GROMACS .gro file of C-alpha atoms in nm:
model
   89
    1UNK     CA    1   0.000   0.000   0.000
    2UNK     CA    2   0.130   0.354  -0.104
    3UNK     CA    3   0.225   0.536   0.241
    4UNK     CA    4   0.120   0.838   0.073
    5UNK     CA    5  -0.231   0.757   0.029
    6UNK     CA    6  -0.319   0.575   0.356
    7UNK     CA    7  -0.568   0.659   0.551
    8UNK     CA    8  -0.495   0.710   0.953
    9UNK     CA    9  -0.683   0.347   0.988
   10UNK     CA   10  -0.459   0.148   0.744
   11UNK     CA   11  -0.156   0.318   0.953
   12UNK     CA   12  -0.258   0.131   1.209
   13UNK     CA   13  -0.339  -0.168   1.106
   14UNK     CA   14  -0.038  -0.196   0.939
   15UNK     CA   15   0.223  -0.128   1.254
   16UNK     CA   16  -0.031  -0.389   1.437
   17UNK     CA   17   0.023  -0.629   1.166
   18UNK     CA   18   0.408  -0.569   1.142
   19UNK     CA   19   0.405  -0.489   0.768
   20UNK     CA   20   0.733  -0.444   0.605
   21UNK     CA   21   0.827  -0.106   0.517
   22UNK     CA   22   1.010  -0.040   0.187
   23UNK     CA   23   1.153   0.311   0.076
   24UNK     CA   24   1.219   0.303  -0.328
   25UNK     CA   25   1.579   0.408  -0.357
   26UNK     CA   26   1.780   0.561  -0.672
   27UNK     CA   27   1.881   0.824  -0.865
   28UNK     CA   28   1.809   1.094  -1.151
   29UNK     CA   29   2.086   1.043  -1.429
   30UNK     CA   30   2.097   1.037  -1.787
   31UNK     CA   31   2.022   0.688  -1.942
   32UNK     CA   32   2.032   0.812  -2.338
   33UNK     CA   33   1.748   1.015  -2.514
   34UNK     CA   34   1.534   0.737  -2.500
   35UNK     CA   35   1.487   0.689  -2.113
   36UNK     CA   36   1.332   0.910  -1.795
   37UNK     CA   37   1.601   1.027  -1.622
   38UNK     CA   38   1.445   0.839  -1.299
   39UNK     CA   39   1.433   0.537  -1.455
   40UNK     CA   40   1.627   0.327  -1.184
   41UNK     CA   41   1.395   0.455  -0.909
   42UNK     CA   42   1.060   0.427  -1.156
   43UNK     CA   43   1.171   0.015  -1.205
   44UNK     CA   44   1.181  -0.029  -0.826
   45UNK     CA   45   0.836   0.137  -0.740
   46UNK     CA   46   0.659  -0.099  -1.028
   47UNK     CA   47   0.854  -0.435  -0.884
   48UNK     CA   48   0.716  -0.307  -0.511
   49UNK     CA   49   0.360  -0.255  -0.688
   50UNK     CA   50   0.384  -0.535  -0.834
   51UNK     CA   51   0.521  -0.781  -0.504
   52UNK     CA   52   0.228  -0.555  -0.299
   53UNK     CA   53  -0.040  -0.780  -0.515
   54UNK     CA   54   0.158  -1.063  -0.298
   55UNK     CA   55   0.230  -0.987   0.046
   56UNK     CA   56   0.110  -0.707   0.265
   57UNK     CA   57   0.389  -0.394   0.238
   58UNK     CA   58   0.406  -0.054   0.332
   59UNK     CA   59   0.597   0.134  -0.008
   60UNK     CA   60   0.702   0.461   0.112
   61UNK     CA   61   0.745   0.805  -0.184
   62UNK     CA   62   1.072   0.747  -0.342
   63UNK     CA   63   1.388   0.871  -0.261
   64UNK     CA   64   1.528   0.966  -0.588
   65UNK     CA   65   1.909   1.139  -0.508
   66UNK     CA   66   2.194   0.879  -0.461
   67UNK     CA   67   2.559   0.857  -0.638
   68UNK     CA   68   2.500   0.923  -1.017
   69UNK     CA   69   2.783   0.662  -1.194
   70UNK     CA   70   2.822   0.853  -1.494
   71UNK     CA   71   2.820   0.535  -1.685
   72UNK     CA   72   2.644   0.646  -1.992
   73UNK     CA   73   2.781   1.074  -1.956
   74UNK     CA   74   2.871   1.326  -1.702
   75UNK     CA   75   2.646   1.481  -1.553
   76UNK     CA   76   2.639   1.836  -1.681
   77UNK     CA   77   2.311   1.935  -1.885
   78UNK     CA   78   2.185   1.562  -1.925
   79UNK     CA   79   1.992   1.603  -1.609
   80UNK     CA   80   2.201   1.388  -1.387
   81UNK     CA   81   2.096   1.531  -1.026
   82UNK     CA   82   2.443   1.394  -0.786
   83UNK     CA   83   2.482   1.406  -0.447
   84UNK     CA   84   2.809   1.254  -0.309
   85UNK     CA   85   2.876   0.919  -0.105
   86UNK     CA   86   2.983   1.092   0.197
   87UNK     CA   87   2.662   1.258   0.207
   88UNK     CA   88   2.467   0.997   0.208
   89UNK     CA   89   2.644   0.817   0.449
   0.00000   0.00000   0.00000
């Protein structure tokens, strides 16, 4: 269930229950002309839609800024939002 659009009752029932929490994790970078740049993090949020038709979870709004690899182009004007390793330690 989307944490976003619970209501205070689900909450509830949900910490009673003990439902897993997820938080979607990735980051904005440039995959090519042909992609979203939050591809990574869009793939994860289907696969959790997709596993909540399965088993009870709690799927909480994405986090979308991590360490951009720069494995397709650097990240000036592509899009390519970085935030460093140390501060996301």
């Amino acid at each position: 269930m989307r944490y976003e659009l619970m209501l205070p009752h689900q909450i509830r029932k949900a910490t009673a229950e003990n439902w897993p929490v997820v938080l979607p994790l990735g980051v904005l970078e440039y995959h090519g002309e042909h992609m979203a740049v939050g591809m990574d993090t869009l793939a994860v949020v289907k696969m959790l839609e997709l596993f909540e038709k399965e088993a009870d979870i709690v799927i909480l709004p994405p986090f979308y800024y991590g360490a951009a690899s720069y494995a397709v182009a650097p990240p000036e004007g592509n899009g390519s939002v970085q935030v460093g390793g140390n501060a996301l330690a």
